[in-house]
Short mmCIF file of C-alpha atoms in Angstrom, two decimals:
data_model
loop_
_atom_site.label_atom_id
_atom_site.label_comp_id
_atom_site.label_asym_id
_atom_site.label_seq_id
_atom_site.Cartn_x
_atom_site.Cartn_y
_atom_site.Cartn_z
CA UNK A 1 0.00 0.00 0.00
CA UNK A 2 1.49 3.50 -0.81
CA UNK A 3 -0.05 6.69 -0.16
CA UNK A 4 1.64 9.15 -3.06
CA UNK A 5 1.07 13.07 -4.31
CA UNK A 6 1.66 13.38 -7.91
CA UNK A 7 4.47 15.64 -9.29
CA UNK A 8 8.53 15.44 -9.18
CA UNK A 9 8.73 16.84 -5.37
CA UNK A 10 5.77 14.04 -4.43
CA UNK A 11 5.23 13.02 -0.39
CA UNK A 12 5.26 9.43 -0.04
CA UNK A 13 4.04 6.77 2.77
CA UNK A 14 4.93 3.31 2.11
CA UNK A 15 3.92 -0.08 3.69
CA UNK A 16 5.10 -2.70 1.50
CA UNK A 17 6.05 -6.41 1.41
CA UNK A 18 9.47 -7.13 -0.58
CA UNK A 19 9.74 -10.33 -2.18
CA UNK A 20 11.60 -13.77 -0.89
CA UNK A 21 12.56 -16.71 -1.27
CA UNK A 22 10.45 -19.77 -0.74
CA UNK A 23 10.50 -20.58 2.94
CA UNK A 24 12.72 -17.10 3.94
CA UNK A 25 10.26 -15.10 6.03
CA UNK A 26 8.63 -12.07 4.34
CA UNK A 27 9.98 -8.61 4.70
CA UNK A 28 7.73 -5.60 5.61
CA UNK A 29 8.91 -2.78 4.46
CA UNK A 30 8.14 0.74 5.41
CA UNK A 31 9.25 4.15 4.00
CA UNK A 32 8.81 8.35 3.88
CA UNK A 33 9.09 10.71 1.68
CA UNK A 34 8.97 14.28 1.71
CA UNK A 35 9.50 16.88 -1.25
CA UNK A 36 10.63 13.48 -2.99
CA UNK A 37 13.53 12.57 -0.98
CA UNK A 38 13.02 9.34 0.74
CA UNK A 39 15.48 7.28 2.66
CA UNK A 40 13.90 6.67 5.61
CA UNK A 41 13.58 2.86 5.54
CA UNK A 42 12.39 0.55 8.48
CA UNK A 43 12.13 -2.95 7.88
CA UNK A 44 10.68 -5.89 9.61
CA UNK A 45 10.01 -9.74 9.75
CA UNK A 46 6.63 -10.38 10.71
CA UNK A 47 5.95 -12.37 14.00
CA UNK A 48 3.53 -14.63 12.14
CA UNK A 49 2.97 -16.05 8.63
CA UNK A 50 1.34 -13.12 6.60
CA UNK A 51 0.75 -15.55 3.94
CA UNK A 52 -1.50 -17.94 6.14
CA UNK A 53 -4.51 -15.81 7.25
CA UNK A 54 -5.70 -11.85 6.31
CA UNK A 55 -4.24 -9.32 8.69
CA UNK A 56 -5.28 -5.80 9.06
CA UNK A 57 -2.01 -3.40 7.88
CA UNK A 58 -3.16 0.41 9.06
CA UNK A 59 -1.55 3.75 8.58
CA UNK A 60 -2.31 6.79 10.92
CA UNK A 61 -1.06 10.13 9.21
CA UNK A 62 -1.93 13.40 10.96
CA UNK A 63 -0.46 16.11 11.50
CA UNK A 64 2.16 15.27 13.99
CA UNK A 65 2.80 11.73 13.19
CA UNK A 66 2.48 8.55 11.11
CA UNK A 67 2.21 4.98 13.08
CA UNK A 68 2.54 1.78 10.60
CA UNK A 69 0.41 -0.77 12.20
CA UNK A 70 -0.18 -4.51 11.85
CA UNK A 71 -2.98 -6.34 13.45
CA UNK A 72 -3.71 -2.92 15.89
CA UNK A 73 0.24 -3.18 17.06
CA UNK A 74 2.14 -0.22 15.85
CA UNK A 75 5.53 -1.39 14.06
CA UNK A 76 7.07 2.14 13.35
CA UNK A 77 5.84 5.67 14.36
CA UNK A 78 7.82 8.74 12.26
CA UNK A 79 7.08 12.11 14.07
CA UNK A 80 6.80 15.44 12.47
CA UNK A 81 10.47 16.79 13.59
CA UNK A 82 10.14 19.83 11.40
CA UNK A 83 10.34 22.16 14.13
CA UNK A 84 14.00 20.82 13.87
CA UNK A 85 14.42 20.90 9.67
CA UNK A 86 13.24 17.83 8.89
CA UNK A 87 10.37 17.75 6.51
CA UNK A 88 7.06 16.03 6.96
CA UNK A 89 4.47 14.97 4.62
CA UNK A 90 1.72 17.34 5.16
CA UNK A 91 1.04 19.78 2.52
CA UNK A 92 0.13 18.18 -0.47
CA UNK A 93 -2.86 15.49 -1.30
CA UNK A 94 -1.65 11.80 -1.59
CA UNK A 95 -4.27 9.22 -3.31
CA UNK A 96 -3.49 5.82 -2.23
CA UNK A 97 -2.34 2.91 -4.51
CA UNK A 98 -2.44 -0.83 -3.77
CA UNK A 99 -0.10 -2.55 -6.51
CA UNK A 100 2.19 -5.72 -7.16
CA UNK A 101 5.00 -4.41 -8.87
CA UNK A 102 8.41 -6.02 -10.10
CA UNK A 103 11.34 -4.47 -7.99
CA UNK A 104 13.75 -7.60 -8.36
CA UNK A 105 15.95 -4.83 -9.12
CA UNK A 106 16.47 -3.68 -5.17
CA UNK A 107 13.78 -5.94 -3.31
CA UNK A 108 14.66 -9.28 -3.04
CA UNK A 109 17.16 -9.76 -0.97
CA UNK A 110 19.30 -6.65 -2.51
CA UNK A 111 18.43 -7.89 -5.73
CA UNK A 112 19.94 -11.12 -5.56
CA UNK A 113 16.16 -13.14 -6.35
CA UNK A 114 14.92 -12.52 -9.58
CA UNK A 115 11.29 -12.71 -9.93
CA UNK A 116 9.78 -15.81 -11.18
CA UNK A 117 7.42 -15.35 -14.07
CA UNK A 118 6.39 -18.92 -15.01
CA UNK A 119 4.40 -18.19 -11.51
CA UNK A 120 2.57 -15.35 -13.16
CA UNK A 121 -0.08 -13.78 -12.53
CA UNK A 122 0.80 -12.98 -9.10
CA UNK A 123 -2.24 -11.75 -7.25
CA UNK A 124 -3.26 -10.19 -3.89
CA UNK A 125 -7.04 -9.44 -2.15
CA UNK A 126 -8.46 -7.18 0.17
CA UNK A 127 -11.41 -6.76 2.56
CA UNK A 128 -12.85 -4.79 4.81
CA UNK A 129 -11.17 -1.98 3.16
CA UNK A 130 -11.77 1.51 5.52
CA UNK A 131 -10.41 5.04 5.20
CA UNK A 132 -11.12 7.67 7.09
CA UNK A 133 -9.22 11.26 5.65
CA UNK A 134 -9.13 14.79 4.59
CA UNK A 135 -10.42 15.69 1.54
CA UNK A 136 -8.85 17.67 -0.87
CA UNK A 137 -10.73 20.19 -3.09
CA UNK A 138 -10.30 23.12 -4.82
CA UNK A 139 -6.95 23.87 -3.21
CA UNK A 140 -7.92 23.28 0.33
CA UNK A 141 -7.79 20.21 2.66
CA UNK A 142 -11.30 19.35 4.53
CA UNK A 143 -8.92 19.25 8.03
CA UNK A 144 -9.35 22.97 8.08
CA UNK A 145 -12.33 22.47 9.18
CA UNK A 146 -13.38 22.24 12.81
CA UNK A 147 -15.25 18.99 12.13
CA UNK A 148 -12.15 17.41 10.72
CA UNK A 149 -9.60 18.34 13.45
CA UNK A 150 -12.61 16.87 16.44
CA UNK A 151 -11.62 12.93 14.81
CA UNK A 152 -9.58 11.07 17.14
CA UNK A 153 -7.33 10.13 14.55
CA UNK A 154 -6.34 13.97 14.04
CA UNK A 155 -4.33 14.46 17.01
CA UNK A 156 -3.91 10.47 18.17
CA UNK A 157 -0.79 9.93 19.78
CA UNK A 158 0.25 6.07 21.28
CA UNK A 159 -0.34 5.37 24.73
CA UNK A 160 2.35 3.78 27.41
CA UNK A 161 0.75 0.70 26.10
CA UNK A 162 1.33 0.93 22.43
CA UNK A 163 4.64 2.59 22.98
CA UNK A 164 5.43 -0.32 24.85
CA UNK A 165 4.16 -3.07 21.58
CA UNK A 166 5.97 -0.71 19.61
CA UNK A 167 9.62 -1.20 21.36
CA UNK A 168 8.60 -5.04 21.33
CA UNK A 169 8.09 -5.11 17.57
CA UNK A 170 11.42 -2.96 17.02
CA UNK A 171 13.48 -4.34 19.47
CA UNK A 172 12.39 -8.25 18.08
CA UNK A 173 11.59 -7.73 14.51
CA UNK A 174 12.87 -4.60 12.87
CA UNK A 175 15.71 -6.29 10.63
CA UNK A 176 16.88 -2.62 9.27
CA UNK A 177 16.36 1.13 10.49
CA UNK A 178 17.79 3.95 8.75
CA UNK A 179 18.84 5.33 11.78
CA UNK A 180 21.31 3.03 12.84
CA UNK A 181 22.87 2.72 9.44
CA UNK A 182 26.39 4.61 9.82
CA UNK A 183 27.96 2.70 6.74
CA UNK A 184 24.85 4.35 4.19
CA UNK A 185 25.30 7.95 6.40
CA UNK A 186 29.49 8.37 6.61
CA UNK A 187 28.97 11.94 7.33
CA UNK A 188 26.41 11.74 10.33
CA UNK A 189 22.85 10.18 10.57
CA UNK A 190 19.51 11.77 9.61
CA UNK A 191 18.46 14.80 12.18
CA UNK A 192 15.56 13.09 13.12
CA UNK A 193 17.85 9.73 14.33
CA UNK A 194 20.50 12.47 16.61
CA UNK A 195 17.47 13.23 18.56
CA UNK A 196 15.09 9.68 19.31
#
C-alpha cells in the first residue's frame, strides 16, 4: 500500500512487502518521503505467517505523526520533527495505490532473487477496506475544518501501552532502520535519528 502526491517533489508513505525466497520469512517494508527525498527505511520480519490468514495493515497520518500498524500493534511511528528541519508529509494530497510491482531490481534480498514469471499472474485481495481522511478540493484540505480536526485520529498519539508493543516489535523484529545505518550515512545520521 502507498499513499503518493503526484508531481517530481511528491510526499510518499509506504507499507510494502518485498519479495523472498520460498520458505525465507517475508519482509515488511516501510518508507517516507517528503518533497521526494526518501530514505527513511524501516524494515521488519513479521511475527507470524502473513501468507496464512488476512491481517489488518493500518496507517495513521496526521499532523504530527504517522504509526505503521499490523494487526492494531504499531511497528514504526515517524514524528513530524520539522520544528527541527526535517520535513514532513503534510502539505500536499496523496491518493493511495495498492499494486504488485516487479522491484527484483532492489527488493529481493538486494536484488539477488529474480522474480519468477512462469508463476505469473501474481495476485493479492483485500477486505474490509476503511479510510477515514481529509479531503482535498479546490486547493484546500477538509482538516481545516473544525469537524475534521474533532476525529480522534487527528491528534492520536500512542499510549504507554502501544509505545510499549511498539519497542517489542522494534526491538524483536525490525531487521533494518535507517537510523542506525552509519555505513549508508558516513557523514552523520539523519536529524531526526540524533534526537530519538
Amino acid at each position: 500500500m502507498q499513499l503518493k502526491s503526484p508531481g517530481s517533489k511528491w510526499d510518499e508513505i509506504d507499507f510494502e512487502f518485498l519479495g523472498n525466497l520460498s520458505g525465507d520469512p517475508y519482509t515488511l517494508h516501510t518508507n517516507v518521503f517528503t518533497n521526494g527525498k526518501g530514505n527513511r527505511e524501516q524494515q521488519f520480519h513479521l511475527w507470524f505467517d502473513p501468507t496464512a490468514a488476512f491481517h489488518t495493515y493500518s496507517i495513521l497520518w496526521n499532523p504530527q505523526r504517522i504509526v505503521f500498524s499490523v494487526d492494531g500493534t504499531p511497528i514504526r511511528e515517524f514524528k513530524n520533527s520539522e520544528s527541527i528541519g526535517v520535513p514532513f508529509p503534510k502539505n500536499q494530497p496523496m491518493r493511495i495505490y495498492s499494486s504488485l510491482w516487479n522491484a527484483d531490481d532492489w527488493a529481493t534480498r538486494g536484488g539477488l532473487v529474480k522474480t519468477d514469471w512462469t508463476h505469473a499472474p501474481f495476485t493479492a485481495s483485500y477486505r474490509n477496506f476503511k479510510a477515514d481522511a481529509c479531503l482535498w478540493s479546490n486547493g484546500k484540505s477538509s482538516c481545516a475544518s473544525s469537524r475534521s480536526r474533532s476525529r480522534a485520529w487527528f491528534s492520536q498519539e500512542l499510549d504507554s501501552s502501544s509505545q510499549n508493543r511498539l519497542k517489542w516489535v522494534q526491538k524483536n523484529y525490525m531487521i533494518y532502520n535507517y537510523c542506525t545505518d552509519t555505513k549508508r550515512f558516513p557523514q552523520g545520521l539523519p536529524v531526526e535519528c540524533r534526537t530519538a
